[in-house]
PDB file of C-alpha atoms in Angstrom:
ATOM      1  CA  UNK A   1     115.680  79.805 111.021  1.00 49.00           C
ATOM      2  CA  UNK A   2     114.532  82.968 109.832  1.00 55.00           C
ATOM      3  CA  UNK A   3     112.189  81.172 106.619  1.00 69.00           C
ATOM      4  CA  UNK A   4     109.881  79.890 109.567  1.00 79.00           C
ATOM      5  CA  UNK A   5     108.800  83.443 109.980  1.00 87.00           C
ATOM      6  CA  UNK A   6     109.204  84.322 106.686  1.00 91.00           C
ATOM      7  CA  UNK A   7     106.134  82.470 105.370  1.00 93.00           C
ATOM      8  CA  UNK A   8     103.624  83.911 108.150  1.00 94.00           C
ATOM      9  CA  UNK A   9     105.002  87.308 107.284  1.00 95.00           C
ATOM     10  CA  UNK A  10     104.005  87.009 103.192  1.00 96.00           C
ATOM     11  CA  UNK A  11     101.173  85.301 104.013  1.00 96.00           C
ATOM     12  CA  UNK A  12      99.701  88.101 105.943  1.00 96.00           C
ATOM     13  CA  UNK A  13     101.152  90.402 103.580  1.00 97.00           C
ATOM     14  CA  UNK A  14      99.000  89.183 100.596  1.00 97.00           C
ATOM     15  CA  UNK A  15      95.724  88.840 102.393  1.00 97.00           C
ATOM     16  CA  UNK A  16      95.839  92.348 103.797  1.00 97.00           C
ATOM     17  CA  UNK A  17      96.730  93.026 100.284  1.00 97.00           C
ATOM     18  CA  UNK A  18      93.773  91.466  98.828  1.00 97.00           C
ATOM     19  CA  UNK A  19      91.756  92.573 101.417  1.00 97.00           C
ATOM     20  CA  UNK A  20      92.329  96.539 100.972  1.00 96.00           C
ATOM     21  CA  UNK A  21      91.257  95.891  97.187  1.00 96.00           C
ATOM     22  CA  UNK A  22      88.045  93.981  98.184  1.00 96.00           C
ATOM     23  CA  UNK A  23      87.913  97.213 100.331  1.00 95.00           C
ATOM     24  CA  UNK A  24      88.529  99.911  97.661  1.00 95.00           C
ATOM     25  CA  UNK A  25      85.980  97.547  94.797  1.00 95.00           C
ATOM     26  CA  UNK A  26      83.096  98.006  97.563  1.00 94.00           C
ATOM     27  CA  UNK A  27      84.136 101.789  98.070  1.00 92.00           C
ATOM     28  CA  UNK A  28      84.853 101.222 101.878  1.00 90.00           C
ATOM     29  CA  UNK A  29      87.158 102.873 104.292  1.00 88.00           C
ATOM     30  CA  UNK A  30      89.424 100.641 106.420  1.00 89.00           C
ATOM     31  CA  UNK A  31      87.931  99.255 109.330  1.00 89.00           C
ATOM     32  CA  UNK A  32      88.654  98.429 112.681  1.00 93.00           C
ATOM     33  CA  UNK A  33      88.768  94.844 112.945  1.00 95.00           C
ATOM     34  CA  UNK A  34      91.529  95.792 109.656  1.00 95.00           C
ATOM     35  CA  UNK A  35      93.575  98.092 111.770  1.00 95.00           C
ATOM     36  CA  UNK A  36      93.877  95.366 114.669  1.00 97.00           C
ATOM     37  CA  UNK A  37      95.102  92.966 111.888  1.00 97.00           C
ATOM     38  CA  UNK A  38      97.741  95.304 110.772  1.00 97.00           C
ATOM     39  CA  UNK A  39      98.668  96.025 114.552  1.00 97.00           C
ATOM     40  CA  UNK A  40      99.104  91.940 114.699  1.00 97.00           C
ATOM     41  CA  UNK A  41     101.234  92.411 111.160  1.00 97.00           C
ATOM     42  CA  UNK A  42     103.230  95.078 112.941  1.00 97.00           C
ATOM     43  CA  UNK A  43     104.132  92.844 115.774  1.00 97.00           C
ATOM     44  CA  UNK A  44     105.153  89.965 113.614  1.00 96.00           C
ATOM     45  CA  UNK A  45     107.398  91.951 112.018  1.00 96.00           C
ATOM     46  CA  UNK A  46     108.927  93.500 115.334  1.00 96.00           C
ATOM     47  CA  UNK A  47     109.455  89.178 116.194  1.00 95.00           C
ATOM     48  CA  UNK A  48     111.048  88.536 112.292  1.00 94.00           C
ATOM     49  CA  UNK A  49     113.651  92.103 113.204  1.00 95.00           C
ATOM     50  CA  UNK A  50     114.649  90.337 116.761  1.00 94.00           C
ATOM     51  CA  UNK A  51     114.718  87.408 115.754  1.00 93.00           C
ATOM     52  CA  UNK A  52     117.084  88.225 112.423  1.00 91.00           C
ATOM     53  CA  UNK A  53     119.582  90.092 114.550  1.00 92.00           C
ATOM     54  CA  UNK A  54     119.547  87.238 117.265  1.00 92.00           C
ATOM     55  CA  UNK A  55     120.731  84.793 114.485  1.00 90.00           C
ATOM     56  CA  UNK A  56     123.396  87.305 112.785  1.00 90.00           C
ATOM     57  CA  UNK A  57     124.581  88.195 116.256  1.00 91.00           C
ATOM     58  CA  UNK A  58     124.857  84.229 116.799  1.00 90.00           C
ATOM     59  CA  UNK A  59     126.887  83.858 113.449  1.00 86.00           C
ATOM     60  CA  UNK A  60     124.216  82.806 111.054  1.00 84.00           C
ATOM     61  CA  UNK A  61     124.935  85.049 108.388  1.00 85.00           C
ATOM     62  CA  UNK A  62     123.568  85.404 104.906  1.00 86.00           C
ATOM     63  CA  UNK A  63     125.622  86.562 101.782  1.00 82.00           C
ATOM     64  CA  UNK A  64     123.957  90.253 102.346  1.00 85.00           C
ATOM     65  CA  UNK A  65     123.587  90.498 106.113  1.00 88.00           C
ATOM     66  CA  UNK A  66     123.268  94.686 106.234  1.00 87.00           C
ATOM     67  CA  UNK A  67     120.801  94.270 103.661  1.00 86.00           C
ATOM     68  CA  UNK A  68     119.088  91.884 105.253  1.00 89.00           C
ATOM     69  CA  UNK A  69     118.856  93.346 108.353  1.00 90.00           C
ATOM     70  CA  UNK A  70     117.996  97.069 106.725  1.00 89.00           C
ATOM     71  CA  UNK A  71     114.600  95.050 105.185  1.00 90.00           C
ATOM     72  CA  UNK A  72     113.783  93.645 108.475  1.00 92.00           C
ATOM     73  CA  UNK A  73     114.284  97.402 109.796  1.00 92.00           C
ATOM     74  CA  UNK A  74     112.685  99.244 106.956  1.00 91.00           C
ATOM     75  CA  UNK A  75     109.638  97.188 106.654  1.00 93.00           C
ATOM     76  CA  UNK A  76     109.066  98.000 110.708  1.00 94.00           C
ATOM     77  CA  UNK A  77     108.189 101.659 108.969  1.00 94.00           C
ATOM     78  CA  UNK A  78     106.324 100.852 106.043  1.00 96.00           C
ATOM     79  CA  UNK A  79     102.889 100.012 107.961  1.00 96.00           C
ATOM     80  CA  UNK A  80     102.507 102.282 110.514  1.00 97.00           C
ATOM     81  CA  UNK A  81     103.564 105.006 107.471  1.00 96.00           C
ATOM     82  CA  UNK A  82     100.889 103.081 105.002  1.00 95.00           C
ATOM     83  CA  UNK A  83      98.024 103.704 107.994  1.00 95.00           C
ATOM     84  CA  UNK A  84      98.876 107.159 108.617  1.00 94.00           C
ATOM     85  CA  UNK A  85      99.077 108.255 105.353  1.00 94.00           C
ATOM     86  CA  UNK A  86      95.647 106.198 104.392  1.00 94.00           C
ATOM     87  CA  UNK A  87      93.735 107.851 107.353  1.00 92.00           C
ATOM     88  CA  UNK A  88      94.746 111.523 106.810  1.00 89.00           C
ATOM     89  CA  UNK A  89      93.094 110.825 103.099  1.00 86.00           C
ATOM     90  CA  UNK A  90      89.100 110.789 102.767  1.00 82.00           C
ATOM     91  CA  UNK A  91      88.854 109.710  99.538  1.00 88.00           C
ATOM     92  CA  UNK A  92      88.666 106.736  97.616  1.00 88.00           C
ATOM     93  CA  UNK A  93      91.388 105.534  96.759  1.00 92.00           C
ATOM     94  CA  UNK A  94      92.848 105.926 100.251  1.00 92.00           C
ATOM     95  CA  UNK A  95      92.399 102.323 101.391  1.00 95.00           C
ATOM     96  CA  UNK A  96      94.589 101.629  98.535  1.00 96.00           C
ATOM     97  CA  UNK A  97      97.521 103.064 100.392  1.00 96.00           C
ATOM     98  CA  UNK A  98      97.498 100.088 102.467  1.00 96.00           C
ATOM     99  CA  UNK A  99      97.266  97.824  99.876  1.00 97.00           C
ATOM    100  CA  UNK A 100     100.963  99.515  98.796  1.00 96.00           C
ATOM    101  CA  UNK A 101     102.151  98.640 102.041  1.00 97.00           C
ATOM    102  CA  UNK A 102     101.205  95.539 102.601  1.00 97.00           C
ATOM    103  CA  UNK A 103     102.603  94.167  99.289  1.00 97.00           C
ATOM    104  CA  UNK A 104     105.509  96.298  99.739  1.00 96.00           C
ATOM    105  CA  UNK A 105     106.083  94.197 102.718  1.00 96.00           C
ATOM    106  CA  UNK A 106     105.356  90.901 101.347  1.00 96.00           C
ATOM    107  CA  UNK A 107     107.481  91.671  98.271  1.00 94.00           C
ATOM    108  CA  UNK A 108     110.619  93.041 100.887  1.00 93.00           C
ATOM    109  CA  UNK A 109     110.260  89.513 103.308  1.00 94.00           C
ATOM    110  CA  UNK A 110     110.111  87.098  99.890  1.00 93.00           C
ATOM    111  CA  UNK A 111     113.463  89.121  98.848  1.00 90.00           C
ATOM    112  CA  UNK A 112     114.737  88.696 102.813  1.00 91.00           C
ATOM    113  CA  UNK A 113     114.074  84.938 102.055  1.00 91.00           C
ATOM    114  CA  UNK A 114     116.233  84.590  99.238  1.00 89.00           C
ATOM    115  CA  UNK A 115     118.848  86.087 100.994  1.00 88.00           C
ATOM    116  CA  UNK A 116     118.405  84.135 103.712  1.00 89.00           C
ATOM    117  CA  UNK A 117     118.680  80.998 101.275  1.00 86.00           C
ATOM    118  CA  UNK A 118     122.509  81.649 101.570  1.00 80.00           C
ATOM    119  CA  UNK A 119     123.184  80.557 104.688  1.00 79.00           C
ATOM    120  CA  UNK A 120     125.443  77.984 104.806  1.00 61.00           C
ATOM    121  CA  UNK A 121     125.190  77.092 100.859  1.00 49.00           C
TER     122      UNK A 121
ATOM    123  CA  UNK B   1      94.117 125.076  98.591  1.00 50.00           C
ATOM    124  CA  UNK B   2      92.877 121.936  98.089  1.00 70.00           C
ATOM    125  CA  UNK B   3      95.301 120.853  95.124  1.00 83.00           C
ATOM    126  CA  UNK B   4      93.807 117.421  93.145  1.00 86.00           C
ATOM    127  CA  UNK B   5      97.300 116.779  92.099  1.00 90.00           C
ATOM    128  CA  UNK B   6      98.090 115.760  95.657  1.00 89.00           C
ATOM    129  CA  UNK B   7      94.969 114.584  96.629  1.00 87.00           C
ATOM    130  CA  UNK B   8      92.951 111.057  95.805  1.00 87.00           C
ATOM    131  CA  UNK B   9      95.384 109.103  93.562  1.00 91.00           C
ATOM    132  CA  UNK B  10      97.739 111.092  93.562  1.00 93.00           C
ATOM    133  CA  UNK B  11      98.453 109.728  96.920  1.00 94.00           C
ATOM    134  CA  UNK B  12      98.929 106.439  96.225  1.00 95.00           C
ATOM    135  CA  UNK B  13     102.003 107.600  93.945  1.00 95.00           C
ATOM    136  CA  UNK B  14     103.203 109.640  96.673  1.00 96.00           C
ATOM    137  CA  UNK B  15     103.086 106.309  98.571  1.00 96.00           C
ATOM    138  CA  UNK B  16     104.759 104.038  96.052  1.00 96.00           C
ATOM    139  CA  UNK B  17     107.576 106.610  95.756  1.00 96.00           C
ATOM    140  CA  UNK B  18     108.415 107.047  99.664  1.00 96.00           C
ATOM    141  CA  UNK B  19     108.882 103.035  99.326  1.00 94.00           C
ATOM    142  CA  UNK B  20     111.051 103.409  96.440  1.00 92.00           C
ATOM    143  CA  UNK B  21     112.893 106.465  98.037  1.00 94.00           C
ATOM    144  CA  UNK B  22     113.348 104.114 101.471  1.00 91.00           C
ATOM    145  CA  UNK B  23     114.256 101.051  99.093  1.00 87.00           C
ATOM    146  CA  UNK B  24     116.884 103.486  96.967  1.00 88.00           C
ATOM    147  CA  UNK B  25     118.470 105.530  99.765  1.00 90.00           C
ATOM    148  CA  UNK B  26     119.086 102.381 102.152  1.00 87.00           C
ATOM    149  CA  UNK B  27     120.177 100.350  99.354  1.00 85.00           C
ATOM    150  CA  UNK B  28     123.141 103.128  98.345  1.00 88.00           C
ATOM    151  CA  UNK B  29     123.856 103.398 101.835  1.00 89.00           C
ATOM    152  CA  UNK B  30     124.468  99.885 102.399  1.00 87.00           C
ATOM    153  CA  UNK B  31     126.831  99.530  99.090  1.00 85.00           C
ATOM    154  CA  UNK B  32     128.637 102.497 100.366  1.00 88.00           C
ATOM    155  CA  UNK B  33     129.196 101.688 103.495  1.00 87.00           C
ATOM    156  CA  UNK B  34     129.997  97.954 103.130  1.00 85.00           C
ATOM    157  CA  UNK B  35     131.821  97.939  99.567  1.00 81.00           C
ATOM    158  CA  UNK B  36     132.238 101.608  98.018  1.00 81.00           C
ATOM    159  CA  UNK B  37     135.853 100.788  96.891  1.00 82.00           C
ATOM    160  CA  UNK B  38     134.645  97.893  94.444  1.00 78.00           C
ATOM    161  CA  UNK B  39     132.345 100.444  92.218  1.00 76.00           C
ATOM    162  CA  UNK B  40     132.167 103.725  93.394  1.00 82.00           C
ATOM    163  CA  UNK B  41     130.388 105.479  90.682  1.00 83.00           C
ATOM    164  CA  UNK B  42     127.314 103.392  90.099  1.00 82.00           C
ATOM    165  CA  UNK B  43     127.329 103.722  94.133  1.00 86.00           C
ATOM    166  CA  UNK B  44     126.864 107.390  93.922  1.00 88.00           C
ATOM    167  CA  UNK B  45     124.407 107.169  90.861  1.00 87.00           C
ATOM    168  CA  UNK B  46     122.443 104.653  92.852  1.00 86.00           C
ATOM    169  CA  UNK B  47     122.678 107.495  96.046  1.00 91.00           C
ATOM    170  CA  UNK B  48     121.900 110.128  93.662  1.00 92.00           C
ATOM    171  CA  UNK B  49     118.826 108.272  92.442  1.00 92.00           C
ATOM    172  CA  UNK B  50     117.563 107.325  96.093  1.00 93.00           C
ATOM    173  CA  UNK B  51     117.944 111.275  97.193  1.00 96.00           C
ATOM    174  CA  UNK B  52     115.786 112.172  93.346  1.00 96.00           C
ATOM    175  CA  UNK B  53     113.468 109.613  94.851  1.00 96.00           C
ATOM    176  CA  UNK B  54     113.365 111.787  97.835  1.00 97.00           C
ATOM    177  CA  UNK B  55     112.780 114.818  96.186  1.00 97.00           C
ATOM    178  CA  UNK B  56     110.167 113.262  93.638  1.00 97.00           C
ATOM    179  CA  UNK B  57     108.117 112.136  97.021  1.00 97.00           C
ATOM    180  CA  UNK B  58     108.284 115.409  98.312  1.00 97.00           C
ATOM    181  CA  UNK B  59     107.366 117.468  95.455  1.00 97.00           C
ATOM    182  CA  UNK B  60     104.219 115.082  94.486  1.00 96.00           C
ATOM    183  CA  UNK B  61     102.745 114.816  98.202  1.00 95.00           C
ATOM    184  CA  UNK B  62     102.857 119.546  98.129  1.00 94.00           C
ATOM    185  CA  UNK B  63     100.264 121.130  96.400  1.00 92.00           C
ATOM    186  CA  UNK B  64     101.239 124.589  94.703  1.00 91.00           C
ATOM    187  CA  UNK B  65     103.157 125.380  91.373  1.00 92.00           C
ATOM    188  CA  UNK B  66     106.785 125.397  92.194  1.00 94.00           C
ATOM    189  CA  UNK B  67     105.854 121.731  94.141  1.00 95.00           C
ATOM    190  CA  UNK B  68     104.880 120.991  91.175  1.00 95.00           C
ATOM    191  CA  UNK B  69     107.662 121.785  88.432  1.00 95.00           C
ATOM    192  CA  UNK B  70     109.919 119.801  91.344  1.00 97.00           C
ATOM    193  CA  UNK B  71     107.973 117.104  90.569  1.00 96.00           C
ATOM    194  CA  UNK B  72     108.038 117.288  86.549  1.00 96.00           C
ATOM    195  CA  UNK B  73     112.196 117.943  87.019  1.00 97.00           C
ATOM    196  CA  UNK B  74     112.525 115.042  88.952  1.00 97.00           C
ATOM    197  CA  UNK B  75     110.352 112.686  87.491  1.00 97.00           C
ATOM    198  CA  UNK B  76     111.700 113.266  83.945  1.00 97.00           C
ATOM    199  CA  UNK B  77     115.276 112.961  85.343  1.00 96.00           C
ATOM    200  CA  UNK B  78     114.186 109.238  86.789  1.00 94.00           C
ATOM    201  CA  UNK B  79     113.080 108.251  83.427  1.00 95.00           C
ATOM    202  CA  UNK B  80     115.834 109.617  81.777  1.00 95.00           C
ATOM    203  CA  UNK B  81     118.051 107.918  84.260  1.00 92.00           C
ATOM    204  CA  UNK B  82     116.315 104.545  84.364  1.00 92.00           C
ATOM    205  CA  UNK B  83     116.959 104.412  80.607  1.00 93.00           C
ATOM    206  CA  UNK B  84     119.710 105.334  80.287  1.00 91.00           C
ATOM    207  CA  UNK B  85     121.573 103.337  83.149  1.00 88.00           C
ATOM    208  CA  UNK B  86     119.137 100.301  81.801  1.00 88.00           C
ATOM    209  CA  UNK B  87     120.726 101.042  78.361  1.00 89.00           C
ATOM    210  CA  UNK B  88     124.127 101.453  79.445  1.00 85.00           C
ATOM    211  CA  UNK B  89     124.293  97.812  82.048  1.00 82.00           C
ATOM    212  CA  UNK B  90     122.235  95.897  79.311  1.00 82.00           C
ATOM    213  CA  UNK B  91     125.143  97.271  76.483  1.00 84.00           C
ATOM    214  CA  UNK B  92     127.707  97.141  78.703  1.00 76.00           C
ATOM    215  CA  UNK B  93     127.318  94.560  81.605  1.00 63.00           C
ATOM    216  CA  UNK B  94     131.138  94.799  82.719  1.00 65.00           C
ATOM    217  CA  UNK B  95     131.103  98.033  84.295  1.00 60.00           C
ATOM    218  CA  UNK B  96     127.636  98.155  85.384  1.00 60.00           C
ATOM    219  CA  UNK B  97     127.166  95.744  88.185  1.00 59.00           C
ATOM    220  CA  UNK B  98     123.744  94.855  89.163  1.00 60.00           C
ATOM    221  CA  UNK B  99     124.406  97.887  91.619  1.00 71.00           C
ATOM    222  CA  UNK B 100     120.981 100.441  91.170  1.00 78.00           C
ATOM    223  CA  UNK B 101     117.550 100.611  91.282  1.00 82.00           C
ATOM    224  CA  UNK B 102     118.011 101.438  87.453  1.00 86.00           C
ATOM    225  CA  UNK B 103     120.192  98.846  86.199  1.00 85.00           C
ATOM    226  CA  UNK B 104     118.760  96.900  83.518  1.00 85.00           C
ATOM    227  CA  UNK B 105     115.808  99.245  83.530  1.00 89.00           C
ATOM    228  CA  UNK B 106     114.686  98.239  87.187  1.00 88.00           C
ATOM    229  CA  UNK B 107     114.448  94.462  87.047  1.00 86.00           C
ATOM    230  CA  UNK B 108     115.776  93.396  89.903  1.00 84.00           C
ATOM    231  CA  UNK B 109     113.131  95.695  91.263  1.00 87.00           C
ATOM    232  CA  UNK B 110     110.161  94.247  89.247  1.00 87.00           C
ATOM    233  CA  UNK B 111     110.662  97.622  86.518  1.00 91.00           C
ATOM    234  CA  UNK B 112     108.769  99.656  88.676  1.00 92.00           C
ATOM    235  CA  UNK B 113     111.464 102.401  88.024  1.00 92.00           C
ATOM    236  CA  UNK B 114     110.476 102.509  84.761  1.00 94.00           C
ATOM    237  CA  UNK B 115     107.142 102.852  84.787  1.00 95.00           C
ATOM    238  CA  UNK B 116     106.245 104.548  88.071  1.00 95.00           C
ATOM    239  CA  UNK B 117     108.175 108.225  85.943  1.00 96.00           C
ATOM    240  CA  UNK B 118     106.348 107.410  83.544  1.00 96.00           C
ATOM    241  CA  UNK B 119     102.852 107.108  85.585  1.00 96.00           C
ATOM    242  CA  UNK B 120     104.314 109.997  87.338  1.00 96.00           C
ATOM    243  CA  UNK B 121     104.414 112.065  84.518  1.00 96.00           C
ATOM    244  CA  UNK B 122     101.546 110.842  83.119  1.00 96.00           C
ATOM    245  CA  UNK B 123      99.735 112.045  86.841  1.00 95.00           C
ATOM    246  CA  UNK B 124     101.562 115.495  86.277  1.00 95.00           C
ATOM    247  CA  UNK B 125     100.097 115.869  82.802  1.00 94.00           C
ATOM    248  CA  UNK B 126      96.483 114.738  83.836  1.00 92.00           C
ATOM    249  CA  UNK B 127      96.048 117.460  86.607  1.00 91.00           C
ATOM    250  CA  UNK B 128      97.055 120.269  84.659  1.00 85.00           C
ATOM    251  CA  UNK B 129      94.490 122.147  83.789  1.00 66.00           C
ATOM    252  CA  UNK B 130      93.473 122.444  87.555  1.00 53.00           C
ATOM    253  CA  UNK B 131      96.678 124.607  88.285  1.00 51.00           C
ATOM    254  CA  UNK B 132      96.577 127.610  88.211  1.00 58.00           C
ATOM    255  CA  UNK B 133      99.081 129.082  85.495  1.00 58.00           C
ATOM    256  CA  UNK B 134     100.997 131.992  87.386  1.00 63.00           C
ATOM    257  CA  UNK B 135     103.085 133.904  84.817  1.00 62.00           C
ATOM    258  CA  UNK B 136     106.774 134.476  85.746  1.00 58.00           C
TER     259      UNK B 136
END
């Protein structure tokens, strides 16, 4: 089942959310040990695409399938994008970038789970 | 140039756009490819609106005058489009499947196209003064 990853993914999503505002209330940059966690996002995400074609290629198909499987494509994009657009920035608010992303991702994989929901139903 | 329009903030909006660009484009390609005979014209409204988002992104992440009038043009269209599509599917539900970004002023889509024209603008109006006006 897709949902098993689905809860790791939003998970991560909100914490590296909430974490880039802790960030931007201290008036710090993004750090390292952030940049590895966002590499270990990135990967996660890579497993949730391969694993949601695997299962539409098998015949476990949702209500929405090209939808589904353009979020699980599109959200591949949206953190290596967030990172390079937050470290080409010096100011600020830059860190906040990544906050964007990261929701945008958590917000994309709840949506993926409710389509996912119609499988089978 | 170091433009503060595109710079600081206004880099986050720049940000929140491309997503909403991504979200809009793939959607209307999707629709189109999979279903375009069940409702093509809020199909190509909800295409038109992903390549506006396109052009909005563009437009606010350039410094320089013409950059920005792209970005007032575009922006003001996505409000006037929001509401108006919003108006039309909440008046007249039949023909307006859920089918954009815009119906029912952006719901399905937490009504971040309404406000992010509106913040947009609002962005546009705030850096300004630090334009330089060049006469035409």
């Amino acid at each position: 089942m897709s949902s098993i990853l689905s809860g790791p993914v939003i998970a991560l999503g909100l914490i590296t959310s909430i974490w880039s505002v802790l960030l931007f209330a201290r008036d710090r940059r993004a750090s390292n040990t952030m940049l590895l966690v966002l590499i270990a996002f990135e990967v996660l995400l890579l497993v949730q695409l391969i694993v949601a074609i695997v299962l539409v290629t098998r015949g476990e198909r949702p209500d929405e399938t090209a939808t589904f499987i353009a979020y699980a494509a599109s959200e591949l994009l949206i953190l290596p994008a967030g990172v390079f657009w937050s470290a080409a920035d010096k100011s600020r608010t830059s860190v906040l970038v990544i906050f964007i992303a990261c929701f945008a991702v958590a917000v994309m994989t709840a949506r993926m789970f409710q389509i996912w929901s119609t499988v089978g139903g | 140039m170091d433009d503060p329009r595109t710079s600081g903030p206004g880099r986050l909006l720049v940000a929140v756009y491309a997503i909403f660009a991504l979200a809009a484009c793939s959607r209307a390609i999707v629709q189109i490819a999979t279903e375009f005979s069940n409702a093509p014209l809020p199909y190509l409204l909800s295409l038109l609106s992903g390549i506006v988002y396109v052009i909005a992104t563009l437009a606010l992440a350039r410094p320089g005058a013409t950059w920005r009038r792209v970005a007032l043009a575009t922006c003001t269209f996505e409000l006037v489009g929001v509401i108006g599509v919003g108006l039309f599917s909440v008046l007249d539900s039949g023909d307006f499947p859920d089918a954009t970004v815009w119906s029912n002023f952006g719901q399905g889509y937490g009504y971040v196209p309404l406000v992010l024209p509106m913040i947009g603008l609002y962005w546009l109006w705030r850096t300004r003064t630090q334009v330089p006006v060049t006469p035409v």
